[in-house]
Short mmCIF file of C-alpha atoms and ligand atoms in Angstrom, two decimals:
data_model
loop_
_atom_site.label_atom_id
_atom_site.label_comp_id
_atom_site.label_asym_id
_atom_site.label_seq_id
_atom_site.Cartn_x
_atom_site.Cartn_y
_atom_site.Cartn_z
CA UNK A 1 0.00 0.00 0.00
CA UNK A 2 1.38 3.51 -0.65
CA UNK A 3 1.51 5.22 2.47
CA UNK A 4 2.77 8.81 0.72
CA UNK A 5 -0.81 10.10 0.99
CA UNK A 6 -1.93 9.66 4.47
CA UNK A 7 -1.78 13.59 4.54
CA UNK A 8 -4.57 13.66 2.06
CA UNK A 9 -7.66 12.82 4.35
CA UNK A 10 -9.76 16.04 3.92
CA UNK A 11 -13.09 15.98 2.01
CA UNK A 12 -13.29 15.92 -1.90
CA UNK A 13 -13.24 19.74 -2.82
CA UNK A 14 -15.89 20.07 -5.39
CA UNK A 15 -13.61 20.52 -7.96
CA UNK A 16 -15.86 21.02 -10.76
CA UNK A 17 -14.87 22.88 -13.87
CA UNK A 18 -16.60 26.19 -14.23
CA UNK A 19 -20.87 25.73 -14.12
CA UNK A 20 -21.03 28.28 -16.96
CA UNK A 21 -18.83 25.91 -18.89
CA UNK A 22 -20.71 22.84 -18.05
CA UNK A 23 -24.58 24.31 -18.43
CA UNK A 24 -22.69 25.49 -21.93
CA UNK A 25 -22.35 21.74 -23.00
CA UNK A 26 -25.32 20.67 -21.33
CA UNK A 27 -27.81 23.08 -23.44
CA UNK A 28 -25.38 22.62 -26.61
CA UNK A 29 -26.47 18.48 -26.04
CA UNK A 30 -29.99 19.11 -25.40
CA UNK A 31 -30.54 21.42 -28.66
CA UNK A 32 -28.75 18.99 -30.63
CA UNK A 33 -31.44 16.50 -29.67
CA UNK A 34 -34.28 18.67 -30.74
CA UNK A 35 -32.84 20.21 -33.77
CA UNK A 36 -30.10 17.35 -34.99
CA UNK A 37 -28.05 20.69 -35.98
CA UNK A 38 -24.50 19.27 -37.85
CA UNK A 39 -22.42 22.13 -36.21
CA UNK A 40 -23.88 22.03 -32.80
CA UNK A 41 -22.36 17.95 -33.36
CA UNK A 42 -19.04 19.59 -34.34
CA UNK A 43 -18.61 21.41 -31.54
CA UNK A 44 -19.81 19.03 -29.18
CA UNK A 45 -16.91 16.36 -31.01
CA UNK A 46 -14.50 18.68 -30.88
CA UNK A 47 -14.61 19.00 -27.20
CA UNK A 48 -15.44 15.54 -26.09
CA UNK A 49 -14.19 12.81 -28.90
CA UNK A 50 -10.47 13.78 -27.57
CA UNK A 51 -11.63 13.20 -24.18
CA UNK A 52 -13.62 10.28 -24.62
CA UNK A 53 -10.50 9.02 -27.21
CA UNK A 54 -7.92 9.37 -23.66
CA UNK A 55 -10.55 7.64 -21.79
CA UNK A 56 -10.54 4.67 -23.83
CA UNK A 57 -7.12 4.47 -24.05
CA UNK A 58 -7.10 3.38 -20.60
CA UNK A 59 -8.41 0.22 -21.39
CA UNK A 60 -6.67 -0.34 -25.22
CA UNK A 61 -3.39 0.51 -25.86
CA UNK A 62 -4.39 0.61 -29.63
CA UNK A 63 -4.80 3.63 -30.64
CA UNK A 64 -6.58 3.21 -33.99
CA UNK A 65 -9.12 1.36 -32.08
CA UNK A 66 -9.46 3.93 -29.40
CA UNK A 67 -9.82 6.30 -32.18
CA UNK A 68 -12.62 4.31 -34.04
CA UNK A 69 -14.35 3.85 -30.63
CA UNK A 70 -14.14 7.14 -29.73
CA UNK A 71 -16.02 8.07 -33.38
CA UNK A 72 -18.91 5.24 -32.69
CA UNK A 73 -19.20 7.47 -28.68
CA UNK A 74 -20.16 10.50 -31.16
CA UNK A 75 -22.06 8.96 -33.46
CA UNK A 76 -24.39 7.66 -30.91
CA UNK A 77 -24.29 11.16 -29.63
CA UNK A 78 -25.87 12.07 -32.46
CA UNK A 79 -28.00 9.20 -33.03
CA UNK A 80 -29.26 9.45 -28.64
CA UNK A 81 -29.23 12.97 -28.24
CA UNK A 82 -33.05 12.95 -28.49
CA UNK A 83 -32.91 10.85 -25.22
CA UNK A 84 -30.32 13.53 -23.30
CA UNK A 85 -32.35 14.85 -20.32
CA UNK A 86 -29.92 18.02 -18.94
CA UNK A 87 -32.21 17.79 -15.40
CA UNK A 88 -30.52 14.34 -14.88
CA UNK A 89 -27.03 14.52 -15.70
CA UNK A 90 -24.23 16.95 -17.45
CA UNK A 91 -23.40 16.20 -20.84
CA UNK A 92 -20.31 15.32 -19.68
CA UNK A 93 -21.79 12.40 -17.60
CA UNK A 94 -23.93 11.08 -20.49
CA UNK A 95 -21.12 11.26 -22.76
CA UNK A 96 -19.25 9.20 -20.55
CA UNK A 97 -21.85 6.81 -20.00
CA UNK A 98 -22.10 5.96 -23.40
CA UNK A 99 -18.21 5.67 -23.91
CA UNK A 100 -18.79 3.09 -21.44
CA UNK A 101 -21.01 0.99 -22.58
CA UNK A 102 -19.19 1.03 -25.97
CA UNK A 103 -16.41 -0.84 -24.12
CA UNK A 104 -18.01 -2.75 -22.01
CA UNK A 105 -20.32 -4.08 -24.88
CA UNK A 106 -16.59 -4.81 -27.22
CA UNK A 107 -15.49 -7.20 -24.11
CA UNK A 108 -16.82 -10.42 -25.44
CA UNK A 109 -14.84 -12.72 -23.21
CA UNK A 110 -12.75 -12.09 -20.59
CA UNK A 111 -11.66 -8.83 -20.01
CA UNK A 112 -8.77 -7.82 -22.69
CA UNK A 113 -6.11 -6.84 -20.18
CA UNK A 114 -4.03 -5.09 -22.82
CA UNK A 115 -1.07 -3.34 -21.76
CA UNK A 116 -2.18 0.55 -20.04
CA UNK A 117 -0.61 3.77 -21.13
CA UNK A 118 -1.34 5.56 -17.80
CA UNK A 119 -1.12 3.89 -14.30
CA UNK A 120 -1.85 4.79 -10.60
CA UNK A 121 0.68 5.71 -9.70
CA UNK A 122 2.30 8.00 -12.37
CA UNK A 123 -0.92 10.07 -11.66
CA UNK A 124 -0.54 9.79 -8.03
CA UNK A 125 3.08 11.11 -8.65
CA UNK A 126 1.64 14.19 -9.57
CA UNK A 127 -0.62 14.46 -7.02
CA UNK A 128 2.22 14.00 -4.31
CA UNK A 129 4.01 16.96 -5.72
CA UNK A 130 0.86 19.40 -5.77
CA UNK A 131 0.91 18.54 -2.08
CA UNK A 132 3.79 19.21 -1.75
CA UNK A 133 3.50 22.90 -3.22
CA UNK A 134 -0.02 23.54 -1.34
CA UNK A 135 1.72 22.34 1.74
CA UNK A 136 4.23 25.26 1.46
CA UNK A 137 2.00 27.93 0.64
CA UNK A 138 0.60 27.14 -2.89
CA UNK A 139 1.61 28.95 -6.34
CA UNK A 140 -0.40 29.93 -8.84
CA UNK A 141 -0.88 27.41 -11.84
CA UNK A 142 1.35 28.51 -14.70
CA UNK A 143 -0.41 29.93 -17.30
CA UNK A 144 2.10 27.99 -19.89
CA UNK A 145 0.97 24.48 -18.30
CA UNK A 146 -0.28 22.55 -21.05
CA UNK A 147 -3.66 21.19 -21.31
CA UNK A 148 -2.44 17.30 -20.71
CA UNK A 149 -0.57 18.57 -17.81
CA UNK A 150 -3.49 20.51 -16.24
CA UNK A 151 -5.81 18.06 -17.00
CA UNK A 152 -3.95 15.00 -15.08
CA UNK A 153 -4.09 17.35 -12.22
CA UNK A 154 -7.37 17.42 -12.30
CA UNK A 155 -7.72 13.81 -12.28
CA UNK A 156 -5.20 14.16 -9.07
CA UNK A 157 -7.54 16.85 -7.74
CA UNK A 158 -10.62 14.86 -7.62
CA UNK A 159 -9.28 11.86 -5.92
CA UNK A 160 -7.61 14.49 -3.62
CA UNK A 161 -10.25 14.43 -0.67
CA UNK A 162 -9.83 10.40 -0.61
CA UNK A 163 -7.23 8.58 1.59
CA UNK A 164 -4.90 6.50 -0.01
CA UNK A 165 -6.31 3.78 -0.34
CA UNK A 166 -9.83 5.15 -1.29
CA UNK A 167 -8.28 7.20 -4.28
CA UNK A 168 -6.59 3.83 -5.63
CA UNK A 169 -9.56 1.58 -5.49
CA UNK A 170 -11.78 4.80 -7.18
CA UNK A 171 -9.05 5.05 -9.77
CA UNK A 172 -8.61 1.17 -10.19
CA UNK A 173 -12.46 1.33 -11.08
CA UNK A 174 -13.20 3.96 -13.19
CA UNK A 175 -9.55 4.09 -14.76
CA UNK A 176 -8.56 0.59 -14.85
CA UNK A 177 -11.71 -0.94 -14.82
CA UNK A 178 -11.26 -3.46 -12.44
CA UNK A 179 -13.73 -5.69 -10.78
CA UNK A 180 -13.50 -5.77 -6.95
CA UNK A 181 -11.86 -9.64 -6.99
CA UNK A 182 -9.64 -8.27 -9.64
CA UNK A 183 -8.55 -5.43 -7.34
CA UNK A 184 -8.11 -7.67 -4.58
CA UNK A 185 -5.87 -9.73 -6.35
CA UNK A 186 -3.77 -6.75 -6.88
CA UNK A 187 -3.56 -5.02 -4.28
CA UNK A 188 -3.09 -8.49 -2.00
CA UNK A 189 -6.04 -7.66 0.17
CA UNK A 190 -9.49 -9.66 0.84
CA UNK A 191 -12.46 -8.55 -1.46
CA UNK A 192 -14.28 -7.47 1.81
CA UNK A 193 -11.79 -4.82 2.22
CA UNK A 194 -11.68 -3.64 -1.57
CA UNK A 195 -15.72 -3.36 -0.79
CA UNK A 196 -15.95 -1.69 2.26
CA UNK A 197 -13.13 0.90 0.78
CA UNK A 198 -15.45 1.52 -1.99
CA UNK A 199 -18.35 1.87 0.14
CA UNK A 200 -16.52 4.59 1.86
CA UNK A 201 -15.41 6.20 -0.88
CA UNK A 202 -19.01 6.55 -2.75
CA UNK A 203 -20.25 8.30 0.68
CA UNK A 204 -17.02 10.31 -0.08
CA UNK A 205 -18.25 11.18 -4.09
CA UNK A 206 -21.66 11.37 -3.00
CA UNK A 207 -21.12 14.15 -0.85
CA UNK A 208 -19.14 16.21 -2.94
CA UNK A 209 -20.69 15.68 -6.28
CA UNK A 210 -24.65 15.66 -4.90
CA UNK A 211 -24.78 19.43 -5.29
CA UNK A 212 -23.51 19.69 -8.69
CA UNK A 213 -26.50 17.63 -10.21
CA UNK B 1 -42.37 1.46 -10.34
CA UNK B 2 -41.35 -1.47 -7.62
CA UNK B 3 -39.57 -0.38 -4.80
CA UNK B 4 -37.37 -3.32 -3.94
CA UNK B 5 -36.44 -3.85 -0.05
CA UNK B 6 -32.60 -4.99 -0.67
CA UNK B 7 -30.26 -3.29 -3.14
CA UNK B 8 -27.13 -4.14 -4.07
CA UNK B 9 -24.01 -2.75 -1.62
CA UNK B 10 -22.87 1.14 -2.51
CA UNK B 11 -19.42 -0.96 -3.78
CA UNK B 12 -21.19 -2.55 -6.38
CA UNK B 13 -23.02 0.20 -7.29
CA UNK B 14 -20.04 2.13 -7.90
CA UNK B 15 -18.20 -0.17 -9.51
CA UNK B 16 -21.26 -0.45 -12.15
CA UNK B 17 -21.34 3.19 -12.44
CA UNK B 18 -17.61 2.77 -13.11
CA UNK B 19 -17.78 0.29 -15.70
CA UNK B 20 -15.79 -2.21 -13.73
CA UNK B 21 -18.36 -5.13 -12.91
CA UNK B 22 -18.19 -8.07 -14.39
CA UNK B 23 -21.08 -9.34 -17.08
CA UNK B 24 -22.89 -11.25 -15.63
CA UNK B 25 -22.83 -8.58 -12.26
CA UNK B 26 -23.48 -6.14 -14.63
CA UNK B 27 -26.46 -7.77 -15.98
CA UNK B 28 -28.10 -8.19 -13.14
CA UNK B 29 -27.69 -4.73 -11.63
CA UNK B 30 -29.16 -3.84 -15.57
CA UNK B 31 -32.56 -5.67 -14.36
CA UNK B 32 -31.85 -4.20 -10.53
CA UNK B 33 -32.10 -1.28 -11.90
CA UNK B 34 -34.91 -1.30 -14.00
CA UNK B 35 -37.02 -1.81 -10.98
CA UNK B 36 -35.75 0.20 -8.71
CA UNK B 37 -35.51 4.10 -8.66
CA UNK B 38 -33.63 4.35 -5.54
CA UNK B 39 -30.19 2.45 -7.42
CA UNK B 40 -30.88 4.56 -10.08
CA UNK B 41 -30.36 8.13 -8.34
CA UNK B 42 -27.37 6.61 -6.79
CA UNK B 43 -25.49 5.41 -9.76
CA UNK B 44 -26.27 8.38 -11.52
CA UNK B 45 -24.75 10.14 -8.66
CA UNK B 46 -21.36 8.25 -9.04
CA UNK B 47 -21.46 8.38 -12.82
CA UNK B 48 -21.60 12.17 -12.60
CA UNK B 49 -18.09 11.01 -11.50
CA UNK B 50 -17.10 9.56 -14.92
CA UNK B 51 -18.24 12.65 -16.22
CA UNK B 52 -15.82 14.99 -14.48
CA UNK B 53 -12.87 12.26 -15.26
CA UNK B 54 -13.75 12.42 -18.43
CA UNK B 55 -13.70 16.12 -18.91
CA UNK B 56 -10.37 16.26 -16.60
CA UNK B 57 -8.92 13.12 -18.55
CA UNK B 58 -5.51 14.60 -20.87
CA UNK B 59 -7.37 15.14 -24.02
CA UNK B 60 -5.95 12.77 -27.00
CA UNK B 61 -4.86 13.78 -30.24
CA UNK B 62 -7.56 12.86 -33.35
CA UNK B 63 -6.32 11.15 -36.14
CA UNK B 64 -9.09 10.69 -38.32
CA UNK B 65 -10.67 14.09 -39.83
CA UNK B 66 -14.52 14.53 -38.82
CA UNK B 67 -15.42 14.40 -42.10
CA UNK B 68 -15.70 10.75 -42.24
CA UNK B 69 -18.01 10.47 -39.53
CA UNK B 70 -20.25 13.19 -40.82
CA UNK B 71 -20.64 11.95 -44.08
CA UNK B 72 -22.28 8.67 -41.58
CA UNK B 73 -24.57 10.88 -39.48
CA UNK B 74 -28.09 10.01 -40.36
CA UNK B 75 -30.77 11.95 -41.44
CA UNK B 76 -33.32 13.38 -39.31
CA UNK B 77 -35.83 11.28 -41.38
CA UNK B 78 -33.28 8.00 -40.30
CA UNK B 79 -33.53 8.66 -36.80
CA UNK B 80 -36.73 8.52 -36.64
CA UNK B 81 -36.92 5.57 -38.60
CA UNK B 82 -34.51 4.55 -35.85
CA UNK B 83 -36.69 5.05 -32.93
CA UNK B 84 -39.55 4.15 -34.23
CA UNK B 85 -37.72 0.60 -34.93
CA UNK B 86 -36.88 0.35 -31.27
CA UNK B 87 -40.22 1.03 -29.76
CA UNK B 88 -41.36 -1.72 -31.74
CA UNK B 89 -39.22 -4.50 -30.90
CA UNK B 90 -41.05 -6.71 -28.33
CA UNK B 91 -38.99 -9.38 -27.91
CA UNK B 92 -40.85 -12.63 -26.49
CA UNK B 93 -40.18 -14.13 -23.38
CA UNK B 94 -41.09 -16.91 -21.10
CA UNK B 95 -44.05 -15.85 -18.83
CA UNK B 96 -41.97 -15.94 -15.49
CA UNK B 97 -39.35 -13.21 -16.62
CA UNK B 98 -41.02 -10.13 -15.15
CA UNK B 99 -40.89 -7.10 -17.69
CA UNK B 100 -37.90 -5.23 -15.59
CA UNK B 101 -35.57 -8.37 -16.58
CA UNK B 102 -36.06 -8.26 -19.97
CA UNK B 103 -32.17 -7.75 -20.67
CA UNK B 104 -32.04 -11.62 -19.61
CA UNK B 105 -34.33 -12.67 -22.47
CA UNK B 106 -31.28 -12.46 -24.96
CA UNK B 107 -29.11 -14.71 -23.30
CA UNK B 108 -32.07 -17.39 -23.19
CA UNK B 109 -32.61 -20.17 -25.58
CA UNK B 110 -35.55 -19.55 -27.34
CA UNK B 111 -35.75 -22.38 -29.56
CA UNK B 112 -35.78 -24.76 -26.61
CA UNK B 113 -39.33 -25.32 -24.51
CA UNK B 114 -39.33 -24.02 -21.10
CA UNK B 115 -39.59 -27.19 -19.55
CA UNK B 116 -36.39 -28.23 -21.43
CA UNK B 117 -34.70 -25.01 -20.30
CA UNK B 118 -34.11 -26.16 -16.57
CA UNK B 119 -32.00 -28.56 -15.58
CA UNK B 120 -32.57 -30.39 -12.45
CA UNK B 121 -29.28 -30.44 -10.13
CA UNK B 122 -31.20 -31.80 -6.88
CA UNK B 123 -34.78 -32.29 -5.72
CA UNK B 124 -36.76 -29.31 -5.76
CA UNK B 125 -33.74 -27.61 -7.27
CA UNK B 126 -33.04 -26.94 -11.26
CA UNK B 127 -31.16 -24.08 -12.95
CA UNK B 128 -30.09 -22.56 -15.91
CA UNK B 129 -26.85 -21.75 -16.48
CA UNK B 130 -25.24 -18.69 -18.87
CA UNK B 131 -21.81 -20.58 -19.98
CA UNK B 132 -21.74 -17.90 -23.02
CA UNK B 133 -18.39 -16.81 -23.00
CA UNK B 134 -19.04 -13.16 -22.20
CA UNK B 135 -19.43 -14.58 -19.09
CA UNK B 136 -16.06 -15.71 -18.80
CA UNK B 137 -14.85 -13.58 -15.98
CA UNK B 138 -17.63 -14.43 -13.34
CA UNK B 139 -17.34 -17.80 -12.14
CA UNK B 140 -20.68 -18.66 -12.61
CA UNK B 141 -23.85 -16.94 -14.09
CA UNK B 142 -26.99 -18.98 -13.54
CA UNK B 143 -30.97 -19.20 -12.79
CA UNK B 144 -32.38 -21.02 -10.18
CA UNK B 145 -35.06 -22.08 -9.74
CA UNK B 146 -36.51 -23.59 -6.25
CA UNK B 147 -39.79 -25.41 -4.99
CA UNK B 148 -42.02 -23.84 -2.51
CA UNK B 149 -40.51 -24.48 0.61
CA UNK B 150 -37.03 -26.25 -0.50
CA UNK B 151 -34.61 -25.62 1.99
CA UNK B 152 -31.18 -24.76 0.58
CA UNK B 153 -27.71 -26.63 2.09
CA UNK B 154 -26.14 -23.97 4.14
CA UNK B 155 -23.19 -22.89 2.52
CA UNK B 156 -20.71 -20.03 2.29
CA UNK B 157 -18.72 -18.76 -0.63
CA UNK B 158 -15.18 -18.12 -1.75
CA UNK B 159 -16.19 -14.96 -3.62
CA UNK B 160 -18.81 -12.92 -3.45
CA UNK B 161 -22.20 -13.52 -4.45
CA UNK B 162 -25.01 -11.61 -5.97
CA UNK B 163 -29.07 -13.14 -6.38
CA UNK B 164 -31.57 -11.08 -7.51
CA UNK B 165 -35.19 -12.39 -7.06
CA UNK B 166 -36.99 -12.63 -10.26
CA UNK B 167 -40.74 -14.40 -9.13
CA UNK B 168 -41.60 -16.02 -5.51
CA UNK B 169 -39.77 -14.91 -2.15
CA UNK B 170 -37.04 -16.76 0.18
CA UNK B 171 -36.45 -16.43 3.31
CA UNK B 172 -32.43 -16.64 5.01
CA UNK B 173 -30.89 -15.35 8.16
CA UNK B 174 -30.34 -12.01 6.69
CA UNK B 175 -33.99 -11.29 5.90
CA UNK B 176 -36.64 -12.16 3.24
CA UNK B 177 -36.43 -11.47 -0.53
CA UNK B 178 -39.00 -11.03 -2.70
CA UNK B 179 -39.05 -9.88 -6.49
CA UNK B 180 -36.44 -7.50 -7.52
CA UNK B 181 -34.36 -8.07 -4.18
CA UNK B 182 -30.64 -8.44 -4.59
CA UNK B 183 -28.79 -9.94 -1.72
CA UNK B 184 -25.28 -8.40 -2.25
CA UNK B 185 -23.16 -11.02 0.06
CA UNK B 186 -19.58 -10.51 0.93
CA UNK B 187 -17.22 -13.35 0.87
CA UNK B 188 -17.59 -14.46 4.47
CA UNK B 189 -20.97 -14.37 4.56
CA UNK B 190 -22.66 -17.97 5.23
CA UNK B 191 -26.52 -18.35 4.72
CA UNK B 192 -29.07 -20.88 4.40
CA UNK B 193 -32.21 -19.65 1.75
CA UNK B 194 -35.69 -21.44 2.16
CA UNK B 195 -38.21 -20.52 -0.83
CA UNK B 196 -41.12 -19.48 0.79
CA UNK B 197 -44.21 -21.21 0.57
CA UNK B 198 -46.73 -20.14 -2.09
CA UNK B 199 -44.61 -19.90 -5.23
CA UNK B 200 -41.55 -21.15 -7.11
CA UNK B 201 -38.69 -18.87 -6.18
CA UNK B 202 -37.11 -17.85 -9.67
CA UNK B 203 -33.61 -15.79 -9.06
CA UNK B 204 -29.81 -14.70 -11.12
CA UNK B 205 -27.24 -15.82 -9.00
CA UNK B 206 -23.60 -14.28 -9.90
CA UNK B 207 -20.47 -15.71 -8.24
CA UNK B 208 -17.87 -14.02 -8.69
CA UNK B 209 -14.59 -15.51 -9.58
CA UNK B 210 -12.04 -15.75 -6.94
CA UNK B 211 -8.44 -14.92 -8.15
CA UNK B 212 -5.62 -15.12 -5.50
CA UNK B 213 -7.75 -15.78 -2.74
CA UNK B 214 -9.21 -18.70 -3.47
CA UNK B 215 -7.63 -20.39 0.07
CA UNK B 216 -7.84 -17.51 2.19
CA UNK B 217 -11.26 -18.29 3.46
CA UNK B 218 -11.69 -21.77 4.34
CA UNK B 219 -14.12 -23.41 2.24
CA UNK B 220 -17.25 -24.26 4.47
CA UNK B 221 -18.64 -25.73 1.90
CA UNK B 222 -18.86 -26.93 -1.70
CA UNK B 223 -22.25 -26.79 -2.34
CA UNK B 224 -23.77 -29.72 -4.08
CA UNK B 225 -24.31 -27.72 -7.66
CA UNK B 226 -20.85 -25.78 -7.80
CA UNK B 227 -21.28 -22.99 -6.33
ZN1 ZN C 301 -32.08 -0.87 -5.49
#
């Protein structure tokens, strides 16, 4: 177990990105289901097949097939957005949902375990060294970071309120997509555990991601 | 809507949120779900979680121009073609699948009689079992199906186990569960289920495959059908 994060123990800051910029996708999604308009799609692709393209590279290492999956997300976009009800979840959420199912549906057999680009713990990495600069004071974020950079922070950043071992059975979930035995054969620790971590950590996301819906 | 008594643990929910349950877990939380409004608002409170990975996720670089893919977006005309398609598939199912669990009606044989369906393991006692290799990763995916008041061998597990009720009610030391129930058992966890009296009890049982831990529990038991 990685004990370097036993300082982070506080609450989940609601570290959402900007409402504005979130309602902005939202009603962007929910016109595009009434009025099917080709460059509301554009925009909404150029924001989110990138995103939803990293995602599933998570779970493929290929990226052609990351790409192609990432193309079938949108297109269902297009083909559900009459189904996209803004009162029940950001686009964002929706979006991801169907990203999911995309993958889940490809897994015929056994889960592909195919090699991952990003791990644990070269996120957590990160995440030790923010600490490490909020600890002594905090700087400002550089206006030259670049977007990757920023945006693994923010990753970072929302496992932040979790202890240690919270964050990594979150991440090994949503990121790895790991079952709980398959966790618990990783980590070395009895399924129980791997549930009652997760139990504690959904009170955790529950908390601080209740308001924003 | 049904509102179910017993839902599946917060863990599990999450981890379906997450994408991370196996099939056959995953396909029963699908027909949870569809009963059960109170699962519902949670998961979509935990998936609101994908959604702000996803938009904090390092965005990837495109290959492919958009062009492709718009030259595939249908017409408005299409999609409603599409829809209209959907709402009238009713696909046909034996009469004990309640209309929540139609996402089990797929994996079902249809070209078989329901009678030749179930296969008898011990008195009172028959199943069906989903040995479709989606199912691969859970160690077992199967129906039961028990006679009014069959007593089940009392018996633990080496993983964990999820049963959702489908028709009829049983009754174990952690309480009773009727249709749409899950009982969401942890490893450890050792029960005895008697089918209540009036009615077949008709439920998806999920085991979960054990990986390294297979001898860290004890086994209490090896229950007669494989468990
Ligand atoms: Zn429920």
């Amino acid at each position: 177990m990685d004990s370097r994060l036993t300082g982070a123990t506080q609450e989940i800051a609601a570290k959402l990105p900007p409402s504005t910029e979130s309602a902005h996708w939202n009603q962007i999604l929910t016109s595009l289901g009434q009025q099917h308009d080709k460059q509301q799609f554009i925009a909404l692709y150029e924001y989110f097949a990138p995103k939803v393209k990293a995602y599933l590279l998570r779970f493929t290492s290929v990226d052609a097939q990351a790409e192609e999956l990432a193309q079938e997300t949108l297109l269902q976009v297009w083909r559900k957005a009459h189904l996209y009800d803004a009162s029940k979840a950001a686009a964002s959420t929706w979006i991801f949902c169907l990203a999911r199912n995309i993958w889940i549906d490809l897994q015929r057999s056994a889960k592909q375990r195919i090699e991952q680009n990003l791990d644990f713990y070269d996120d957590l990495s990160l995440l030790q060294e923010q600490q490490t600069v909020q600890e002594s004071g905090g700087i400002d974020e550089p206006e030259a970071a670049n977007l990757a950079q920023r945006s693994k922070q923010q990753i970072a950043e929302l496992l932040r309120g979790l202890p240690a071992l919270q964050a990594q059975l979150v991440y090994k979930s949503y990121l790895e997509g790991k079952s709980h035995s398959e966790i618990a054969a990783d980590l070395e620790i009895p399924i129980g555990s791997v549930k009652s971590g997760l139990r504690l950590a959904f009170k955790k996301l529950q908390q601080s991601l209740g308001v924003s819906l | 809507m049904m509102s179910p008594k017993h839902h599946p643990d917060e863990a599990t929910l999450l981890s379906y949120a997450a994408g991370s349950l196996s099939a056959g877990a995953k396909l029963l939380l699908d027909c949870h779900l569809a009963c059960c409004e109170s699962c519902q608002r949670k998961v979509a409170q935990v998936e609101a979680f994908g959604g702000e990975l996803l938009q904090a996720i390092p965005s990837a670089v495109m290959h492919r121009s958009i062009d492709q893919l718009l030259a595939k977006l249908d017409t408005p005309e299409q999609l409603q073609a599409l829809q209209d398609g959907q709402a009238n598939v009713k696909p046909h199912a034996p009469e004990w699948l309640p209309e929540w669990a139609q996402q089990l009606s797929p994996w079902l044989d249809h070209e078989q009689k329901d009678k030749d369906l179930w296969q008898r393991v011990a008195p009172g006692i028959s199943q069906i079992r989903f040995d479709h290799e989606r199912f691969a990763a859970d160690k077992a995916v199967r129906l039961l199906r028990i006679a009014p008041g069959t007593c089940m061998p009392k018996h633990g597990h080496s993983g964990s186990e999820l049963t959702l009720i489908l028709q009829g009610s049983y009754s174990d030391e952690t309480g009773r569960f009727c249709a749409g129930d899950v009982a969401d058992l942890d490893p450890d966890i050792k029960h005895q289920p008697i089918a209540d009296r009036d009615t077949p009890c008709i439920c998806l049982i999920v085991t979960d495959a054990p990986l390294r831990f297979e001898g860290w529990i004890p086994k209490l038991m090896q229950p007669f059908f494989g468990l």
